[in-house]
Amino acid sequence: MRVTVDIDGDGLARVEMCRGSGNAIDLAMARALLDAARECEKARVRAVLLTGRGRSFCVGGDLKEFAALPGERLAAHLTDVTDALHGALRILAELDAPLVVAVQGAVAGAGLGLVGAADVSLAASDAVFTAAYTAIGYTPDAGVSWSLPRLVGPRRAVDLLLTNRRVPAAEALQVGLVSRVAPPERLNEEAVHVAGALARGATAAYGATRRLVGEALSAGLDEHLDAEARQLAVAAVSAEGREGVAAFLDTRRPDFARPEGAGSDAASPGAARPVAARSEAALPGSP
């Protein structure tokens, strides 16, 4: 067992890495994360909370597995690992459902990439971040060289990637690597609160907003203003938009899971069908 997926009645998927030794990512773990992402996609979840069981969230790749392979097999093996891991990240990025990541202990290598993929990232005050790749003669994966410059700026990203300096949680918050810091004993509670609130929110609007923010980094102002106008018009006439305005005028809490006037098959784009399920996403026969 490498990863568990638990989807509650609000459509919140709790994805937990649960491999010992710091949740190091071997091929089985990478494939399990891909299976978990596919399950979230199939279930049309409304929010995803990614955590790692144990003392550390994720220490990156499993170097013992990599070192045990002869050179002629290692390159192909690493391609298999990154294909699966990157496949999981692509699926999670394309969901309307926001991704919340909560981390503790050591966060290194691909673990840093999982943090970079998050819409909201929470760190325990004892968390420590490091890139770690160039320290062993490797280069980044898991989107680290893409997300890190966008989070902390190109100059600081290069500094962190080349020096592998350890960044404590307080500094990670200050430079924008994480969104929030919590005491270790309250990390899970706060993460569930944030993710649960997002799961009850306007899922399609979240997805559109995620895409607008992502596109803003490469679009010109005129182009982006046009994109915002088009998307706002779509959102305003959607079931979510009508429910949100109606709830505001009625001074009540909006029900975005089943907007007013939406039939059983008329949920807004990207909205989840609330389900209750528990499964284990791991390779058949893997330990």
Short mmCIF file of C-alpha atoms in Angstrom, two decimals:
data_model
loop_
_atom_site.label_atom_id
_atom_site.label_comp_id
_atom_site.label_asym_id
_atom_site.label_seq_id
_atom_site.Cartn_x
_atom_site.Cartn_y
_atom_site.Cartn_z
CA MET A 1 0.00 0.00 0.00
CA ARG A 2 1.45 3.34 -1.06
CA VAL A 3 -1.48 5.78 -1.25
CA THR A 4 -5.01 5.79 0.16
CA VAL A 5 -7.98 7.74 -1.16
CA ASP A 6 -11.00 8.57 0.99
CA ILE A 7 -13.85 10.57 -0.58
CA ASP A 8 -16.50 11.95 1.76
CA GLY A 9 -20.09 12.98 1.16
CA ASP A 10 -19.11 16.58 0.35
CA GLY A 11 -16.86 15.40 -2.45
CA LEU A 12 -13.62 16.03 -0.54
CA ALA A 13 -10.94 13.52 -1.54
CA ARG A 14 -8.36 12.90 1.17
CA VAL A 15 -5.29 11.44 -0.53
CA GLU A 16 -2.60 10.20 1.84
CA MET A 17 0.86 8.91 1.01
CA CYS A 18 1.55 6.19 3.54
CA ARG A 19 4.87 4.61 2.70
CA GLY A 20 7.53 4.45 5.41
CA SER A 21 10.93 6.10 5.16
CA GLY A 22 9.59 9.57 4.53
CA ASN A 23 7.14 8.60 1.79
CA ALA A 24 10.00 8.33 -0.70
CA ILE A 25 8.68 8.02 -4.24
CA ASP A 26 9.55 4.74 -5.92
CA LEU A 27 7.89 3.49 -9.10
CA ALA A 28 5.04 1.91 -7.14
CA MET A 29 4.40 5.17 -5.26
CA ALA A 30 4.42 7.21 -8.47
CA ARG A 31 1.92 4.84 -10.06
CA ALA A 32 -0.21 4.87 -6.93
CA LEU A 33 -0.36 8.66 -7.05
CA LEU A 34 -1.42 8.44 -10.69
CA ASP A 35 -4.15 5.95 -9.76
CA ALA A 36 -5.29 8.27 -6.98
CA ALA A 37 -5.46 11.25 -9.33
CA ARG A 38 -7.46 9.19 -11.82
CA GLU A 39 -9.86 8.19 -9.06
CA CYS A 40 -10.36 11.85 -8.12
CA GLU A 41 -11.00 12.68 -11.77
CA LYS A 42 -13.47 9.82 -12.22
CA ALA A 43 -15.37 10.69 -9.04
CA ARG A 44 -15.48 14.37 -10.06
CA VAL A 45 -14.42 15.40 -6.57
CA ARG A 46 -14.92 18.97 -5.37
CA ALA A 47 -11.58 19.37 -3.57
CA VAL A 48 -8.44 17.29 -2.95
CA LEU A 49 -6.40 17.23 0.25
CA LEU A 50 -2.96 15.63 -0.15
CA THR A 51 -1.00 14.62 2.94
CA GLY A 52 1.85 12.31 3.91
CA ARG A 53 1.66 9.97 6.88
CA GLY A 54 4.50 9.87 9.39
CA ARG A 55 7.28 12.21 10.45
CA SER A 56 7.86 13.67 6.98
CA PHE A 57 5.56 14.60 4.12
CA CYS A 58 7.80 13.43 1.26
CA VAL A 59 11.58 13.28 0.99
CA GLY A 60 11.61 12.94 -2.81
CA GLY A 61 12.68 10.00 -4.92
CA ASP A 62 13.68 6.62 -3.50
CA LEU A 63 17.45 6.79 -3.98
CA LYS A 64 17.95 3.23 -2.72
CA GLU A 65 15.74 1.95 -5.52
CA PHE A 66 17.55 4.08 -8.07
CA ALA A 67 21.04 3.08 -6.84
CA ALA A 68 20.20 -0.63 -7.06
CA LEU A 69 19.66 -0.41 -10.82
CA PRO A 70 22.46 -0.78 -13.36
CA GLY A 71 23.12 2.25 -15.52
CA GLU A 72 21.51 0.77 -18.62
CA ARG A 73 18.22 0.34 -16.76
CA LEU A 74 18.23 3.45 -14.57
CA ALA A 75 17.36 5.99 -17.29
CA ALA A 76 14.36 3.95 -18.45
CA HIS A 77 13.27 3.39 -14.86
CA LEU A 78 13.40 7.10 -14.03
CA THR A 79 11.38 7.80 -17.17
CA ASP A 80 8.73 5.39 -15.92
CA VAL A 81 8.70 7.08 -12.51
CA THR A 82 8.41 10.59 -13.89
CA ASP A 83 5.81 9.56 -16.50
CA ALA A 84 3.54 8.31 -13.69
CA LEU A 85 4.24 11.15 -11.27
CA HIS A 86 3.88 13.83 -13.93
CA GLY A 87 0.71 12.16 -15.15
CA ALA A 88 -0.76 12.53 -11.67
CA LEU A 89 0.25 16.21 -11.54
CA ARG A 90 -1.29 16.86 -14.95
CA ILE A 91 -4.62 15.35 -13.91
CA LEU A 92 -4.73 17.27 -10.63
CA ALA A 93 -3.89 20.51 -12.47
CA GLU A 94 -6.72 20.00 -14.94
CA LEU A 95 -9.42 19.34 -12.32
CA ASP A 96 -11.79 22.10 -11.34
CA ALA A 97 -11.36 20.85 -7.78
CA PRO A 98 -8.76 22.87 -5.82
CA LEU A 99 -5.73 21.03 -4.46
CA VAL A 100 -4.79 21.57 -0.81
CA VAL A 101 -1.47 20.15 0.42
CA ALA A 102 -0.48 19.88 4.09
CA VAL A 103 3.14 19.09 4.94
CA GLN A 104 5.26 18.31 7.97
CA GLY A 105 8.85 17.34 8.64
CA ALA A 106 11.15 17.02 5.63
CA VAL A 107 9.95 18.17 2.21
CA ALA A 108 12.50 17.53 -0.52
CA GLY A 109 12.80 16.88 -4.25
CA ALA A 110 9.50 15.73 -5.73
CA GLY A 111 7.87 16.55 -2.38
CA LEU A 112 8.64 20.17 -3.21
CA GLY A 113 6.91 19.65 -6.55
CA LEU A 114 3.77 18.41 -4.82
CA VAL A 115 3.77 21.56 -2.70
CA GLY A 116 4.26 23.67 -5.81
CA ALA A 117 1.23 22.05 -7.44
CA ALA A 118 -1.08 23.10 -4.62
CA ASP A 119 -3.62 25.91 -4.76
CA VAL A 120 -3.40 26.21 -0.97
CA SER A 121 -0.40 24.81 0.90
CA LEU A 122 -0.18 24.50 4.67
CA ALA A 123 3.02 23.70 6.51
CA ALA A 124 3.58 22.61 10.09
CA SER A 125 5.90 25.02 11.86
CA ASP A 126 8.51 22.24 12.04
CA ALA A 127 8.56 21.62 8.28
CA VAL A 128 11.83 22.13 6.40
CA PHE A 129 12.11 22.45 2.62
CA THR A 130 15.04 21.70 0.32
CA ALA A 131 15.36 21.07 -3.40
CA ALA A 132 18.08 18.42 -2.99
CA TYR A 133 18.39 17.53 -6.68
CA THR A 134 21.76 19.04 -7.57
CA ALA A 135 23.26 17.82 -4.28
CA ILE A 136 23.24 14.31 -5.79
CA GLY A 137 23.93 15.39 -9.36
CA TYR A 138 20.28 15.17 -10.45
CA THR A 139 18.03 17.80 -12.05
CA PRO A 140 14.47 18.75 -11.01
CA ASP A 141 11.30 16.82 -11.76
CA ALA A 142 7.69 17.01 -10.51
CA GLY A 143 7.39 20.51 -12.01
CA VAL A 144 9.79 22.01 -9.47
CA SER A 145 11.71 24.07 -12.04
CA TRP A 146 8.35 25.37 -13.35
CA SER A 147 6.47 26.06 -10.11
CA LEU A 148 9.31 27.30 -7.91
CA PRO A 149 10.14 30.41 -10.02
CA ARG A 150 6.44 31.28 -10.12
CA LEU A 151 6.13 30.98 -6.34
CA VAL A 152 9.33 32.61 -5.10
CA GLY A 153 10.73 34.36 -8.19
CA PRO A 154 13.41 33.20 -10.66
CA ARG A 155 16.45 34.49 -8.73
CA ARG A 156 15.46 32.88 -5.43
CA ALA A 157 14.40 29.69 -7.24
CA VAL A 158 17.82 29.30 -8.85
CA ASP A 159 19.47 29.97 -5.48
CA LEU A 160 17.40 27.23 -3.81
CA LEU A 161 17.90 24.77 -6.68
CA LEU A 162 21.68 25.24 -6.85
CA THR A 163 22.55 25.56 -3.15
CA ASN A 164 19.93 23.14 -1.77
CA ARG A 165 19.65 25.40 1.25
CA ARG A 166 17.25 24.21 3.94
CA VAL A 167 14.27 26.57 4.23
CA PRO A 168 12.31 26.50 7.51
CA ALA A 169 8.54 26.88 7.46
CA ALA A 170 8.57 30.51 8.64
CA GLU A 171 10.82 31.54 5.73
CA ALA A 172 8.82 29.39 3.30
CA LEU A 173 5.75 31.39 4.28
CA GLN A 174 7.59 34.70 3.97
CA VAL A 175 8.86 34.02 0.43
CA GLY A 176 5.59 32.52 -0.84
CA LEU A 177 6.56 28.86 -1.02
CA VAL A 178 3.60 27.98 1.23
CA SER A 179 0.31 29.71 1.96
CA ARG A 180 0.00 29.19 5.70
CA VAL A 181 1.88 27.81 8.71
CA ALA A 182 0.23 25.99 11.61
CA PRO A 183 1.41 24.36 14.83
CA PRO A 184 2.14 20.67 14.16
CA GLU A 185 -0.68 19.53 16.41
CA ARG A 186 -3.20 21.65 14.48
CA LEU A 187 -1.98 21.05 10.93
CA ASN A 188 -4.45 18.30 10.05
CA GLU A 189 -7.39 20.11 11.62
CA GLU A 190 -6.66 23.32 9.71
CA ALA A 191 -6.03 21.49 6.45
CA VAL A 192 -9.33 19.59 6.69
CA HIS A 193 -11.13 22.84 7.51
CA VAL A 194 -9.69 24.63 4.46
CA ALA A 195 -10.22 21.71 2.09
CA GLY A 196 -13.71 21.03 3.42
CA ALA A 197 -14.77 24.63 2.89
CA LEU A 198 -13.47 24.50 -0.68
CA ALA A 199 -15.35 21.24 -1.29
CA ARG A 200 -18.57 23.04 -0.43
CA GLY A 201 -17.74 25.96 -2.70
CA ALA A 202 -18.28 26.86 -6.35
CA THR A 203 -16.25 24.12 -8.03
CA ALA A 204 -16.61 25.30 -11.64
CA ALA A 205 -15.73 28.88 -10.64
CA TYR A 206 -12.68 27.55 -8.81
CA GLY A 207 -11.53 25.69 -11.92
CA ALA A 208 -12.01 28.72 -14.16
CA THR A 209 -10.18 30.92 -11.66
CA ARG A 210 -7.25 28.48 -11.48
CA ARG A 211 -6.95 28.56 -15.27
CA LEU A 212 -7.18 32.35 -15.42
CA VAL A 213 -4.37 32.73 -12.90
CA GLY A 214 -2.22 30.21 -14.75
CA GLU A 215 -2.81 31.87 -18.12
CA ALA A 216 -2.10 35.33 -16.68
CA LEU A 217 1.58 34.47 -16.39
CA SER A 218 1.97 34.22 -20.15
CA ALA A 219 -0.80 36.47 -21.52
CA GLY A 220 -0.70 40.19 -22.26
CA LEU A 221 -3.05 42.50 -20.35
CA ASP A 222 -5.46 43.11 -23.23
CA GLU A 223 -5.72 39.42 -24.00
CA HIS A 224 -6.23 38.57 -20.36
CA LEU A 225 -8.92 41.22 -19.79
CA ASP A 226 -10.84 39.69 -22.70
CA ALA A 227 -10.46 36.22 -21.17
CA GLU A 228 -11.73 37.47 -17.82
CA ALA A 229 -14.76 39.08 -19.46
CA ARG A 230 -15.62 35.91 -21.39
CA GLN A 231 -15.28 33.70 -18.34
CA LEU A 232 -17.32 36.03 -16.11
CA ALA A 233 -20.18 35.97 -18.61
CA VAL A 234 -20.13 32.17 -18.60
CA ALA A 235 -19.99 32.00 -14.80
CA ALA A 236 -22.83 34.50 -14.31
CA VAL A 237 -25.35 32.41 -16.25
CA SER A 238 -24.20 29.06 -14.86
CA ALA A 239 -26.13 27.18 -12.20
CA GLU A 240 -23.42 28.09 -9.69
CA GLY A 241 -23.61 31.77 -10.56
CA ARG A 242 -27.39 31.88 -10.30
CA GLU A 243 -27.32 30.04 -6.98
CA GLY A 244 -24.59 32.28 -5.57
CA VAL A 245 -26.45 35.49 -6.37
CA ALA A 246 -29.79 34.09 -5.19
CA ALA A 247 -28.26 33.01 -1.89
CA PHE A 248 -26.65 36.42 -1.39
CA LEU A 249 -29.95 38.21 -1.99
CA ASP A 250 -31.78 35.75 0.28
CA THR A 251 -29.10 36.16 2.97
CA ARG A 252 -28.51 32.41 3.13
CA ARG A 253 -25.59 30.06 2.54
CA PRO A 254 -25.34 28.98 -1.11
CA ASP A 255 -25.65 25.30 -1.94
CA PHE A 256 -23.12 24.94 -4.73
CA ALA A 257 -23.23 21.16 -4.61
CA ARG A 258 -26.79 21.27 -5.95
CA PRO A 259 -27.52 24.80 -7.17
CA GLU A 260 -31.10 26.03 -7.17
CA GLY A 261 -32.91 24.90 -10.28
CA ALA A 262 -30.37 22.23 -11.17
CA GLY A 263 -31.75 18.76 -11.72
CA SER A 264 -29.97 15.54 -10.86
CA ASP A 265 -28.11 15.61 -14.18
CA ALA A 266 -27.67 19.37 -14.44
CA ALA A 267 -24.80 20.02 -12.11
CA SER A 268 -22.46 22.82 -13.12
CA PRO A 269 -19.36 21.90 -15.14
CA GLY A 270 -16.79 20.23 -12.96
CA ALA A 271 -19.11 19.84 -9.99
CA ALA A 272 -18.88 16.54 -8.17
CA ARG A 273 -21.42 13.90 -7.57
CA PRO A 274 -21.00 13.52 -3.81
CA VAL A 275 -19.82 10.01 -3.07
CA ALA A 276 -18.63 8.08 -0.07
CA ALA A 277 -15.86 5.65 -0.86
CA ARG A 278 -12.56 4.34 0.40
CA SER A 279 -10.00 2.63 -1.74
CA GLU A 280 -6.31 1.92 -1.90
CA ALA A 281 -4.53 3.14 -5.02
CA ALA A 282 -1.46 0.97 -5.30
CA LEU A 283 0.08 -1.52 -7.63
CA PRO A 284 -1.50 -4.97 -7.39
CA GLY A 285 0.59 -7.04 -5.05
CA SER A 286 2.81 -4.16 -3.97
CA PRO A 287 3.77 -4.18 -0.26
#
